[in-house]
Coordinates of C-alpha atoms in Angstrom, one line a residue:
M824 CA 5.1 1.1 -23.7
M825 CA 2.8 2.6 -21.1
D826 CA -0.7 2.2 -21.8
I827 CA -1.8 5.7 -21.6
S828 CA -5.7 4.8 -21.5
K829 CA -5.2 2.7 -18.3
C830 CA -3.3 5.6 -16.7
K831 CA -6.2 7.9 -17.5
V832 CA -8.7 5.2 -16.2
N833 CA -6.7 4.8 -13.0
E834 CA -6.4 8.6 -12.6
Q835 CA -10.1 9.0 -12.9
R836 CA -10.8 6.3 -10.4
L837 CA -8.4 8.0 -8.0
N838 CA -10.1 11.3 -8.6
M839 CA -13.6 9.7 -8.0
I840 CA -12.4 8.1 -4.7
D841 CA -10.9 11.3 -3.5
N842 CA -14.0 13.2 -4.5
I843 CA -16.1 10.7 -2.4
L844 CA -14.0 10.9 0.6
N845 CA -13.8 14.5 0.6
N846 CA -17.6 14.9 0.1
S847 CA -18.5 12.4 2.9
K848 CA -20.5 13.5 5.7
D849 CA -18.2 11.4 7.9
I850 CA -14.4 12.1 8.7
I851 CA -12.3 9.4 7.4
Y852 CA -8.7 9.3 8.6
Y853 CA -5.3 7.5 8.8
Y854 CA -3.5 8.5 12.0
Q855 CA 0.0 7.3 12.4
V856 CA 1.3 6.7 16.0
S857 CA 4.7 5.4 15.1
P858 CA 7.4 6.4 14.7
E859 CA 5.8 9.8 15.1
R860 CA 2.2 10.9 15.5
K861 CA 0.7 12.5 12.4
F862 CA -2.3 12.3 9.9
I863 CA -1.4 10.4 7.0
Y864 CA -4.8 11.2 5.6
L865 CA -7.6 13.0 6.8
S866 CA -10.8 13.9 4.7
K867 CA -11.7 17.5 4.0
S868 CA -15.1 16.7 5.7
V869 CA -13.5 17.7 8.8
E870 CA -13.8 21.3 7.9
A871 CA -17.7 20.8 7.3
V872 CA -18.2 18.9 10.3
L873 CA -16.1 20.5 13.1
G874 CA -15.2 23.9 11.2
H875 CA -11.4 23.2 11.8
S876 CA -9.1 23.8 9.0
L877 CA -7.7 20.5 7.4
D878 CA -4.3 22.0 7.0
L879 CA -3.9 22.9 10.8
N880 CA -4.8 19.2 11.5
Y881 CA -2.0 18.2 9.5
E882 CA 0.4 20.9 10.9
N883 CA -0.4 20.1 14.6
P884 CA -0.8 16.1 15.1
L885 CA -1.9 16.9 18.6
Y886 CA -4.7 19.3 17.4
V887 CA -7.4 16.6 17.6
F888 CA -6.5 16.0 21.3
E889 CA -6.4 19.6 22.1
N890 CA -10.0 19.9 20.9
A891 CA -11.4 16.8 22.4
H892 CA -13.7 17.1 25.6
P893 CA -11.3 16.9 28.7
D894 CA -13.1 13.9 29.9
D895 CA -12.6 12.0 26.7
V896 CA -8.8 12.8 26.1
L897 CA -8.0 9.5 27.9
K898 CA -10.1 7.6 25.4
L899 CA -8.3 9.1 22.5
E900 CA -5.1 8.4 24.0
R901 CA -5.9 4.8 24.6
K902 CA -7.0 4.4 21.1
A903 CA -3.5 5.6 19.9
S904 CA -1.6 3.6 22.3
G905 CA -3.4 0.2 21.6
E906 CA -5.1 0.0 24.9
M907 CA -8.6 -0.3 23.9
D908 CA -10.8 -3.0 22.2
Y909 CA -10.8 -2.0 18.7
S910 CA -14.0 -4.3 18.0
K911 CA -16.1 -1.7 19.8
S912 CA -16.8 1.9 18.5
V913 CA -15.7 5.0 20.5
I914 CA -17.8 7.8 21.6
T915 CA -16.0 11.2 22.3
R916 CA -16.8 14.6 22.3
W917 CA -14.9 17.2 20.0
K918 CA -15.0 20.9 20.0
H919 CA -16.6 22.6 17.1
K920 CA -14.7 25.8 15.8
D921 CA -17.9 27.7 17.4
G922 CA -16.9 26.4 20.8
N923 CA -19.7 23.8 21.3
Y924 CA -19.0 20.1 21.6
L925 CA -20.2 17.6 19.1
W926 CA -20.8 14.0 19.9
M927 CA -18.5 11.7 17.6
E928 CA -18.8 8.0 17.1
D929 CA -15.4 6.6 15.8
Y930 CA -15.0 3.2 14.3
P931 CA -11.2 2.7 14.7
I932 CA -9.0 0.0 13.0
P933 CA -5.7 -0.7 14.3
I934 CA -2.6 -1.0 11.8
Y935 CA 0.3 -3.2 13.0
D936 CA 3.7 -3.7 11.5
E937 CA 5.1 -7.1 10.5
G938 CA 6.5 -7.3 14.3
G939 CA 2.9 -6.7 15.5
K940 CA 3.5 -3.2 16.8
L941 CA 0.7 -0.8 16.4
V942 CA 1.9 1.9 13.8
G943 CA -1.5 3.4 12.9
V944 CA -5.1 3.9 13.3
Q945 CA -7.6 4.4 10.7
G946 CA -11.4 4.8 10.9
I947 CA -14.5 6.8 10.3
C948 CA -15.7 9.2 12.5
R949 CA -19.6 10.2 12.6
D950 CA -21.5 13.2 14.1
I951 CA -24.1 11.6 16.3
S952 CA -25.1 14.7 18.2
Q953 CA -28.6 14.5 17.1
K954 CA -28.9 10.9 18.2
V955 CA -27.5 11.5 21.5
E956 CA -29.8 14.7 22.1
L957 CA -32.7 12.5 20.9
E958 CA -31.7 9.8 23.3
E959 CA -31.4 12.3 26.3
K960 CA -34.7 13.5 25.6
L961 CA -36.3 10.2 25.7
K962 CA -34.5 9.5 28.8
Y963 CA -35.7 12.6 30.4
L964 CA -39.3 11.9 29.3
T965 CA -39.2 8.4 31.0
S966 CA -38.2 9.8 34.4
H967 CA -39.9 13.4 34.5
D968 CA -43.1 14.9 34.4
V969 CA -42.9 17.0 31.4
F970 CA -45.5 19.5 32.7
T971 CA -43.6 20.6 35.9
G972 CA -40.1 19.2 35.3
L973 CA -40.2 17.4 38.5
R974 CA -39.6 13.5 38.6
N975 CA -42.7 11.2 37.5
R976 CA -44.5 8.8 39.4
A977 CA -42.9 6.0 37.6
Y978 CA -39.4 7.2 38.6
F979 CA -40.6 7.8 42.0
D980 CA -42.1 4.2 42.4
E981 CA -38.9 2.8 41.2
Q982 CA -36.9 4.6 43.7
L983 CA -39.1 3.3 46.6
K984 CA -38.7 0.0 45.2
I985 CA -34.9 0.1 45.2
C986 CA -35.1 1.5 49.0
N987 CA -37.3 -1.2 49.9
N988 CA -35.6 -4.1 48.3
T989 CA -31.9 -3.5 48.0
N990 CA -30.5 -0.2 49.5
N991 CA -31.0 -0.3 53.3
T992 CA -30.7 3.3 54.5
P993 CA -32.8 5.6 56.8
I994 CA -35.5 7.1 54.8
G995 CA -38.0 9.9 55.0
L996 CA -41.2 10.6 52.9
I997 CA -43.3 13.7 52.6
I998 CA -46.5 13.7 50.8
C999 CA -48.0 16.9 49.7
D1000 CA -51.4 17.9 48.2
L1001 CA -52.8 21.1 46.8
D1002 CA -56.0 22.0 48.7
N1003 CA -57.2 24.7 46.5
L1004 CA -56.8 23.5 43.0
K1005 CA -60.4 22.7 42.3
V1006 CA -61.3 26.1 43.6
I1007 CA -58.8 27.8 41.3
N1008 CA -60.0 25.8 38.3
D1009 CA -63.6 26.4 38.9
S1010 CA -63.1 30.2 39.7
F1011 CA -60.1 31.1 37.3
G1012 CA -60.2 28.6 34.7
H1013 CA -57.8 25.6 34.2
D1014 CA -54.9 27.9 33.0
K1015 CA -54.8 29.4 36.3
G1016 CA -54.9 25.9 37.9
D1017 CA -52.0 24.7 35.8
L1018 CA -50.0 27.8 36.8
L1019 CA -50.6 26.9 40.4
I1020 CA -49.1 23.6 40.0
K1021 CA -46.1 24.8 38.1
N1022 CA -45.7 27.4 40.9
T1023 CA -45.9 24.8 43.5
S1024 CA -43.6 22.7 41.7
N1025 CA -40.9 25.3 41.5
L1026 CA -41.1 26.0 45.3
L1027 CA -40.6 22.1 45.6
L1028 CA -37.4 22.4 43.5
N1029 CA -35.9 24.8 45.9
L1030 CA -35.5 21.9 48.2
S1031 CA -33.7 19.8 45.7
D1032 CA -30.3 18.0 46.3
E1033 CA -28.8 14.6 45.6
N1034 CA -30.4 12.8 48.6
K1035 CA -34.0 13.8 47.7
V1036 CA -36.3 12.5 44.9
I1037 CA -38.9 15.2 44.2
A1038 CA -41.8 14.0 42.2
R1039 CA -45.4 14.8 40.9
L1040 CA -47.3 11.9 41.8
G1041 CA -50.6 12.8 40.5
G1042 CA -52.7 16.0 39.4
D1043 CA -52.3 17.8 42.6
E1044 CA -50.2 15.5 44.7
F1045 CA -46.5 15.6 45.2
G1046 CA -43.7 13.3 47.0
I1047 CA -40.4 14.0 48.5
L1048 CA -38.3 10.8 49.1
I1049 CA -35.2 11.7 51.4
K1050 CA -32.5 9.1 51.5
D1051 CA -29.7 8.7 54.1
T1052 CA -31.5 11.0 56.4
S1053 CA -32.7 11.6 60.0
E1054 CA -36.4 12.2 61.6
F1055 CA -35.0 15.7 62.5
D1056 CA -34.0 16.5 59.0
V1057 CA -37.4 15.3 57.6
I1058 CA -39.2 17.7 59.9
D1059 CA -36.8 20.5 59.3
I1060 CA -37.6 19.9 55.3
C1061 CA -41.2 20.3 56.1
K1062 CA -40.6 23.4 58.2
K1063 CA -38.6 25.0 55.3
L1064 CA -41.4 23.8 52.9
N1065 CA -44.1 25.7 55.0
T1066 CA -41.6 28.9 55.1
I1067 CA -41.3 28.9 51.4
I1068 CA -44.9 28.7 50.8
S1069 CA -45.5 31.3 53.4
I1070 CA -43.2 33.8 51.7
Y1071 CA -44.6 33.0 48.4
N1072 CA -48.3 33.5 49.7
T1073 CA -47.1 36.9 51.2
E1074 CA -46.0 38.1 47.8
N1075 CA -48.9 36.7 45.9
K1076 CA -52.1 37.2 48.2
N1077 CA -54.4 36.8 45.1
F1078 CA -53.0 33.5 44.1
L1079 CA -52.4 31.5 47.2
I1080 CA -50.8 28.0 47.5
K1081 CA -52.5 25.9 50.1
L1082 CA -50.6 22.7 50.5
S1083 CA -51.4 19.9 53.1
I1084 CA -48.0 18.1 54.3
G1085 CA -47.5 14.7 55.9
H1086 CA -44.3 13.0 56.6
A1087 CA -42.9 9.8 58.0
F1088 CA -39.4 8.3 58.8
S1089 CA -37.9 5.0 59.4
E1090 CA -34.3 4.0 60.5
T1091 CA -34.5 1.3 57.8
S1092 CA -35.8 1.1 54.2
L1093 CA -35.8 -2.6 53.7
N1094 CA -39.2 -3.9 53.7
T1095 CA -40.7 -0.8 55.3
V1096 CA -41.5 1.7 52.4
D1097 CA -45.1 0.5 52.0
D1098 CA -45.6 1.4 55.8
V1099 CA -43.6 4.6 55.7
F1100 CA -45.8 5.8 52.5
K1101 CA -49.0 5.0 54.3
R1102 CA -47.9 6.8 57.3
A1103 CA -46.9 10.0 55.5
D1104 CA -50.3 9.9 53.2
T1105 CA -52.4 9.5 56.6
N1106 CA -50.3 12.6 58.1
M1107 CA -51.0 14.5 55.0
Y1108 CA -54.8 13.9 55.3
I1109 CA -54.8 14.7 59.0
D1110 CA -52.9 18.0 58.1
K1111 CA -55.6 18.7 55.3
K1112 CA -58.5 18.3 57.8
R1113 CA -56.5 20.8 60.2
N1114 CA -56.4 23.3 57.2
K1115 CA -60.2 23.4 56.6

């Protein structure tokens, strides 16, 4: 005869496991890839994490691919076709029902049949969006001046080092210094001085492109590193900067930006960066004396 008590215990255990799986903050799955693609098991937590109906994922086996970020679809396809290293986690972006993408870290385990053919993948997916966001913030903080949004001195110096030691390219350097920051601070307060620094930074950002590194080097000093350039282009950038400042000052006559600018150029960057920087810095001070 069947032991009813054992059946009840087993049923309770199954219910408990099912409850744990469905209430997990992670998405637990078993995805069959052969003979046809479909979910054999998908935890109900997919609804809480991504907002998508559990039934919809069962009804449409390709739904997960349709809601992956376009740049990550190939990763999912490799996971389902056995063309990946299953000893490593997979990080992809999945679209939430609200339209935003979440960063998901997947720990897949391949399932093979007796002949060694991949027949399924099971695993656990975890929302790591907050972790990625924090890492991006930390990455930003290590390379940017938080006050202005420009690159910081450390990043600027690192780029100079790369140009000097490894990447041989024509380079230009522009060094700028605010002439009237102390006057603004003394006359109107440091809040106005801070605003002057921010406004100057915003003007410099108008010159930004992939070949330029624009940084705040100190309190009122700024630098522009131009890679793969010509002397004509460096001079032209200085002219554009003067034009931008002139337009700004015409519109803000009570709060002028007075910027001394020096530039230098070299046909080669290897072992020449220090000299280029010194020449640009010297030319900036020459311009400062001329502006007095």
